[in-house]
Amino acid sequence: MATLGLKERLLAAPWLVGTHITLTDPAVSAVLSRAGFDFVLLEADNTESSYTTLRNHLATLRSGGLPALVRGSIICEYRINRVLELGPEGIILPGINTAAEAERAVSMTLYPPEGTRRFNLLRSVAYKIEEAYELALGENQRLCRIIQLDTAESLRNIAEIAEVERVDGFFFAPGSFIRPDGRPEALYGPDTEELISRAAEMLRQKRIPYGVSLLKTGPGVLDFWLKLGACIFAVGFDAGYIAGGARENLISLKSQLPRLTEHPQN
């Protein structure tokens, strides 16, 4: 169980290891909150999750003491505001290609006068209207903001994006990368790998925490990111655990059936 906020742990821990939640049932969160992860990454992008689904997941994870990042779908003030009203420890901002886009997205997560986030008289101020201003300032400090690097353009512009204030870290999302020439292939091809390596080295020199989101790891993939200095790992996902466990159980059962039929029970 975490004893520090997620933002503090980014700076204090040598590594943070989490996993992805894509399914809608909060029972998944109840199980994974007891598995020993440092955080979970809730997918609001490319899943069936509604705001109600995210709220139920976050409530379950909060009761289990496990911090949650929510990965949004698009940079839209309305959607970001609704996600933040649910109270995650942090938000991952995807589709950022330039410093100007990063500044705009970060502003949406900050209450005035620092940003443009709208006040809500319910969840965002803990239902205490008379303390709204003080609570909003605390929320500006508490929330962990992570930029997702998911295009070749974002990698080329990383030096400028990294200068944007109030960004706490970066996530490489290699599953979303396209090659610099626009072709969605050869994730670890020479040209794409060079862009990734150059961006990671720049972040390492600036001592900005960064990590990677991987649904699975093939041979050498984890070593690749460790050598680049990544310290945040979101690896694996709930449906994959179910499928993998079911497959392993089935293989084990089928391997024993011939022996069982050779020695039937009387």
Tab-separated table of C-alpha atoms in Angstrom:
chain	number	residue	atom	x	y	z
A	1	MET	CA	0.000	0.000	0.000
A	2	ALA	CA	1.372	3.396	-0.955
A	3	THR	CA	2.358	5.743	1.868
A	4	LEU	CA	3.262	8.704	-0.362
A	5	GLY	CA	1.286	10.403	-3.071
A	6	LEU	CA	2.008	9.281	-6.606
A	7	LYS	CA	3.731	12.556	-7.463
A	8	GLU	CA	6.130	12.182	-4.520
A	9	ARG	CA	6.822	8.565	-5.355
A	10	LEU	CA	7.884	9.495	-8.885
A	11	LEU	CA	10.841	11.304	-7.353
A	12	ALA	CA	11.502	9.049	-4.369
A	13	ALA	CA	11.285	5.505	-5.753
A	14	PRO	CA	13.882	3.956	-8.106
A	15	TRP	CA	11.083	2.213	-9.996
A	16	LEU	CA	7.316	2.201	-10.038
A	17	VAL	CA	5.541	-0.835	-11.454
A	18	GLY	CA	1.897	-0.792	-12.431
A	19	THR	CA	-0.568	-2.420	-14.765
A	20	HIS	CA	-3.513	-1.517	-17.007
A	21	ILE	CA	-7.208	-1.886	-16.272
A	22	THR	CA	-9.416	-2.090	-19.362
A	23	LEU	CA	-12.445	-4.061	-18.147
A	24	THR	CA	-15.486	-2.353	-16.647
A	25	ASP	CA	-16.194	-4.388	-13.496
A	26	PRO	CA	-14.686	-2.774	-10.341
A	27	ALA	CA	-14.072	-6.275	-8.988
A	28	VAL	CA	-11.000	-6.183	-11.255
A	29	SER	CA	-9.717	-3.194	-9.274
A	30	ALA	CA	-10.423	-4.978	-6.001
A	31	VAL	CA	-8.280	-7.930	-7.101
A	32	LEU	CA	-5.410	-5.924	-8.576
A	33	SER	CA	-5.262	-3.535	-5.619
A	34	ARG	CA	-4.077	-6.530	-3.578
A	35	ALA	CA	-1.541	-7.794	-6.097
A	36	GLY	CA	1.334	-5.551	-4.990
A	37	PHE	CA	1.457	-2.996	-7.814
A	38	ASP	CA	2.572	0.573	-7.123
A	39	PHE	CA	-0.219	2.034	-9.253
A	40	VAL	CA	-2.737	1.156	-11.928
A	41	LEU	CA	-3.420	2.833	-15.247
A	42	LEU	CA	-7.131	3.112	-15.946
A	43	GLU	CA	-7.877	3.197	-19.647
A	44	ALA	CA	-10.451	5.778	-20.705
A	45	ASP	CA	-9.115	5.491	-24.248
A	46	ASN	CA	-10.109	2.685	-26.635
A	47	THR	CA	-12.245	0.917	-24.009
A	48	GLU	CA	-15.913	0.725	-23.022
A	49	SER	CA	-15.302	2.679	-19.813
A	50	SER	CA	-17.859	5.354	-19.001
A	51	TYR	CA	-17.457	8.028	-16.349
A	52	THR	CA	-19.528	5.863	-14.003
A	53	THR	CA	-17.184	2.940	-14.664
A	54	LEU	CA	-14.139	5.088	-13.901
A	55	ARG	CA	-15.763	6.396	-10.727
A	56	ASN	CA	-16.436	2.854	-9.482
A	57	HIS	CA	-12.902	1.737	-10.276
A	58	LEU	CA	-11.399	4.758	-8.534
A	59	ALA	CA	-13.539	4.288	-5.430
A	60	THR	CA	-12.482	0.636	-5.205
A	61	LEU	CA	-8.802	1.430	-5.740
A	62	ARG	CA	-8.944	4.238	-3.206
A	63	SER	CA	-10.339	1.876	-0.578
A	64	GLY	CA	-7.501	-0.518	-1.382
A	65	GLY	CA	-4.896	2.244	-1.072
A	66	LEU	CA	-3.655	1.948	-4.661
A	67	PRO	CA	-3.013	5.163	-6.667
A	68	ALA	CA	-4.591	5.403	-10.109
A	69	LEU	CA	-3.654	7.227	-13.276
A	70	VAL	CA	-6.374	7.767	-15.862
A	71	ARG	CA	-5.353	7.863	-19.503
A	72	GLY	CA	-7.701	10.148	-21.401
A	73	SER	CA	-8.803	9.831	-24.989
A	74	ILE	CA	-8.510	13.297	-26.506
A	75	ILE	CA	-7.443	16.687	-25.188
A	76	CYS	CA	-10.824	18.240	-24.558
A	77	GLU	CA	-11.519	20.555	-21.618
A	78	TYR	CA	-14.940	19.060	-20.995
A	79	ARG	CA	-13.655	15.481	-20.899
A	80	ILE	CA	-10.574	16.266	-18.848
A	81	ASN	CA	-12.666	18.145	-16.312
A	82	ARG	CA	-15.096	15.241	-15.959
A	83	VAL	CA	-12.263	12.755	-15.439
A	84	LEU	CA	-10.583	14.936	-12.821
A	85	GLU	CA	-13.880	15.336	-10.958
A	86	LEU	CA	-13.657	11.609	-10.238
A	87	GLY	CA	-10.515	12.159	-8.162
A	88	PRO	CA	-7.656	10.168	-9.719
A	89	GLU	CA	-4.125	10.585	-8.398
A	90	GLY	CA	-3.001	11.608	-11.852
A	91	ILE	CA	-3.898	11.968	-15.487
A	92	ILE	CA	-2.059	10.948	-18.643
A	93	LEU	CA	-2.461	13.434	-21.477
A	94	PRO	CA	-2.174	11.747	-24.917
A	95	GLY	CA	-1.810	13.115	-28.408
A	96	ILE	CA	0.550	15.936	-27.427
A	97	ASN	CA	2.821	16.920	-30.316
A	98	THR	CA	4.070	20.409	-29.424
A	99	ALA	CA	4.884	22.542	-26.400
A	100	ALA	CA	1.858	24.747	-27.153
A	101	GLU	CA	-0.431	21.704	-27.049
A	102	ALA	CA	1.164	20.586	-23.788
A	103	GLU	CA	0.659	24.018	-22.208
A	104	ARG	CA	-2.991	24.040	-23.245
A	105	ALA	CA	-3.605	20.531	-21.887
A	106	VAL	CA	-1.854	21.225	-18.580
A	107	SER	CA	-3.842	24.439	-18.173
A	108	MET	CA	-7.042	22.386	-18.345
A	109	THR	CA	-5.914	20.474	-15.236
A	110	LEU	CA	-5.200	23.586	-13.132
A	111	TYR	CA	-7.716	25.735	-11.322
A	112	PRO	CA	-7.507	29.513	-11.829
A	113	PRO	CA	-5.506	31.615	-11.637
A	114	GLU	CA	-2.919	29.052	-12.833
A	115	GLY	CA	-5.146	27.401	-15.407
A	116	THR	CA	-8.617	27.081	-16.866
A	117	ARG	CA	-10.085	24.125	-14.990
A	118	ARG	CA	-13.690	24.759	-14.056
A	119	PHE	CA	-14.970	24.635	-10.501
A	120	ASN	CA	-17.527	22.028	-9.587
A	121	LEU	CA	-19.329	22.514	-6.300
A	122	LEU	CA	-19.397	18.804	-5.582
A	123	ARG	CA	-16.479	16.397	-5.900
A	124	SER	CA	-13.774	18.906	-6.870
A	125	VAL	CA	-14.107	20.855	-3.638
A	126	ALA	CA	-14.963	17.844	-1.465
A	127	TYR	CA	-18.535	19.131	-1.028
A	128	LYS	CA	-17.272	22.029	1.118
A	129	ILE	CA	-18.289	25.123	-0.786
A	130	GLU	CA	-16.954	27.507	1.819
A	131	GLU	CA	-13.412	26.079	1.392
A	132	ALA	CA	-13.440	25.899	-2.383
A	133	TYR	CA	-10.463	28.162	-3.037
A	134	GLU	CA	-8.136	26.469	-0.542
A	135	LEU	CA	-9.115	23.008	-1.718
A	136	ALA	CA	-8.600	23.981	-5.346
A	137	LEU	CA	-5.072	25.170	-4.613
A	138	GLY	CA	-4.364	21.862	-2.906
A	139	GLU	CA	-5.691	19.979	-5.916
A	140	ASN	CA	-3.349	21.926	-8.197
A	141	GLN	CA	-0.443	20.700	-6.100
A	142	ARG	CA	-1.667	17.123	-5.575
A	143	LEU	CA	-2.514	16.042	-9.112
A	144	CYS	CA	0.171	14.207	-11.070
A	145	ARG	CA	0.307	15.282	-14.744
A	146	ILE	CA	2.007	13.007	-17.248
A	147	ILE	CA	2.437	13.675	-20.954
A	148	GLN	CA	2.151	10.676	-23.252
A	149	LEU	CA	4.665	10.484	-26.072
A	150	ASP	CA	2.859	8.582	-28.788
A	151	THR	CA	3.899	10.072	-32.128
A	152	ALA	CA	7.122	10.682	-33.987
A	153	GLU	CA	6.359	14.415	-33.881
A	154	SER	CA	6.135	14.403	-30.077
A	155	LEU	CA	9.534	12.702	-29.899
A	156	ARG	CA	11.096	15.256	-32.216
A	157	ASN	CA	9.681	18.109	-30.117
A	158	ILE	CA	10.507	16.630	-26.715
A	159	ALA	CA	13.044	19.316	-25.757
A	160	GLU	CA	10.403	22.056	-26.010
A	161	ILE	CA	7.621	19.950	-24.464
A	162	ALA	CA	9.827	19.097	-21.479
A	163	GLU	CA	10.114	22.807	-20.646
A	164	VAL	CA	6.374	23.118	-19.969
A	165	GLU	CA	5.731	23.787	-16.280
A	166	ARG	CA	3.637	21.515	-14.079
A	167	VAL	CA	4.468	18.383	-16.072
A	168	ASP	CA	5.550	15.689	-13.604
A	169	GLY	CA	6.678	12.995	-16.005
A	170	PHE	CA	6.376	11.350	-19.397
A	171	PHE	CA	5.029	8.059	-20.662
A	172	PHE	CA	6.251	6.488	-23.875
A	173	ALA	CA	3.398	4.590	-25.517
A	174	PRO	CA	5.197	2.593	-28.211
A	175	GLY	CA	2.062	0.721	-29.198
A	176	SER	CA	0.776	4.005	-30.631
A	177	PHE	CA	3.950	5.051	-32.441
A	178	ILE	CA	4.136	5.512	-36.141
A	179	ARG	CA	7.388	5.713	-38.030
A	180	PRO	CA	8.683	9.189	-38.900
A	181	ASP	CA	7.659	8.565	-42.501
A	182	GLY	CA	4.070	7.976	-41.412
A	183	ARG	CA	3.922	4.197	-41.718
A	184	PRO	CA	2.532	2.359	-38.659
A	185	GLU	CA	5.080	-0.443	-38.683
A	186	ALA	CA	8.444	-1.555	-37.298
A	187	LEU	CA	7.938	-0.277	-33.767
A	188	TYR	CA	11.588	-0.782	-32.915
A	189	GLY	CA	12.971	-0.068	-36.369
A	190	PRO	CA	16.226	1.913	-36.601
A	191	ASP	CA	14.613	5.294	-37.259
A	192	THR	CA	11.946	5.018	-34.567
A	193	GLU	CA	14.429	3.587	-32.067
A	194	GLU	CA	16.737	6.525	-32.661
A	195	LEU	CA	13.931	8.988	-31.895
A	196	ILE	CA	12.979	7.095	-28.737
A	197	SER	CA	16.579	6.899	-27.529
A	198	ARG	CA	17.233	10.577	-28.182
A	199	ALA	CA	14.066	11.630	-26.316
A	200	ALA	CA	14.831	9.342	-23.375
A	201	GLU	CA	18.384	10.661	-23.092
A	202	MET	CA	17.156	14.238	-23.043
A	203	LEU	CA	14.667	13.466	-20.268
A	204	ARG	CA	17.324	11.567	-18.308
A	205	GLN	CA	19.710	14.515	-18.461
A	206	LYS	CA	16.973	16.825	-17.187
A	207	ARG	CA	16.132	14.308	-14.443
A	208	ILE	CA	12.494	14.171	-15.473
A	209	PRO	CA	10.845	10.839	-14.568
A	210	TYR	CA	9.655	8.809	-17.516
A	211	GLY	CA	8.356	5.369	-18.216
A	212	VAL	CA	6.604	3.146	-20.685
A	213	SER	CA	3.161	1.637	-21.205
A	214	LEU	CA	3.301	-1.937	-22.535
A	215	LEU	CA	0.462	-4.414	-22.783
A	216	LYS	CA	3.056	-7.199	-22.905
A	217	THR	CA	6.808	-7.584	-23.050
A	218	GLY	CA	8.564	-9.696	-25.624
A	219	PRO	CA	12.193	-10.854	-25.508
A	220	GLY	CA	14.543	-7.953	-24.823
A	221	VAL	CA	11.820	-5.305	-24.604
A	222	LEU	CA	12.166	-4.658	-20.876
A	223	ASP	CA	15.960	-4.546	-21.174
A	224	PHE	CA	15.602	-1.986	-23.959
A	225	TRP	CA	13.646	0.393	-21.722
A	226	LEU	CA	15.779	-0.221	-18.641
A	227	LYS	CA	18.901	0.673	-20.596
A	228	LEU	CA	17.202	3.912	-21.642
A	229	GLY	CA	16.671	4.775	-17.972
A	230	ALA	CA	12.911	4.295	-17.712
A	231	CYS	CA	11.693	4.172	-14.106
A	232	ILE	CA	7.899	3.835	-14.505
A	233	PHE	CA	6.496	0.650	-15.977
A	234	ALA	CA	2.838	-0.031	-16.736
A	235	VAL	CA	2.934	-3.589	-18.043
A	236	GLY	CA	0.209	-6.141	-18.695
A	237	PHE	CA	-3.557	-5.773	-18.458
A	238	ASP	CA	-6.525	-7.355	-16.749
A	239	ALA	CA	-8.014	-9.207	-19.723
A	240	GLY	CA	-4.551	-10.529	-20.551
A	241	TYR	CA	-4.203	-11.968	-17.058
A	242	ILE	CA	-7.542	-13.739	-17.396
A	243	ALA	CA	-6.705	-15.120	-20.831
A	244	GLY	CA	-3.189	-16.129	-19.776
A	245	GLY	CA	-4.365	-17.822	-16.589
A	246	ALA	CA	-7.139	-19.654	-18.409
A	247	ARG	CA	-4.741	-20.803	-21.132
A	248	GLU	CA	-2.167	-21.999	-18.597
A	249	ASN	CA	-4.828	-23.892	-16.653
A	250	LEU	CA	-6.194	-25.509	-19.811
A	251	ILE	CA	-2.742	-26.591	-21.005
A	252	SER	CA	-1.988	-28.065	-17.582
A	253	LEU	CA	-5.296	-29.919	-17.515
A	254	LYS	CA	-4.893	-31.341	-21.013
A	255	SER	CA	-1.356	-32.480	-20.281
A	256	GLN	CA	-2.646	-34.528	-17.331
A	257	LEU	CA	-5.659	-36.085	-19.043
A	258	PRO	CA	-3.731	-38.916	-20.778
A	259	ARG	CA	-2.202	-39.962	-17.461
A	260	LEU	CA	-5.563	-39.784	-15.747
A	261	THR	CA	-7.240	-41.973	-18.376
A	262	GLU	CA	-4.425	-44.522	-18.109
A	263	HIS	CA	-5.168	-44.879	-14.394
A	264	PRO	CA	-8.925	-44.453	-14.051
A	265	GLN	CA	-10.324	-44.153	-10.576
A	266	ASN	CA	-12.412	-47.073	-9.382
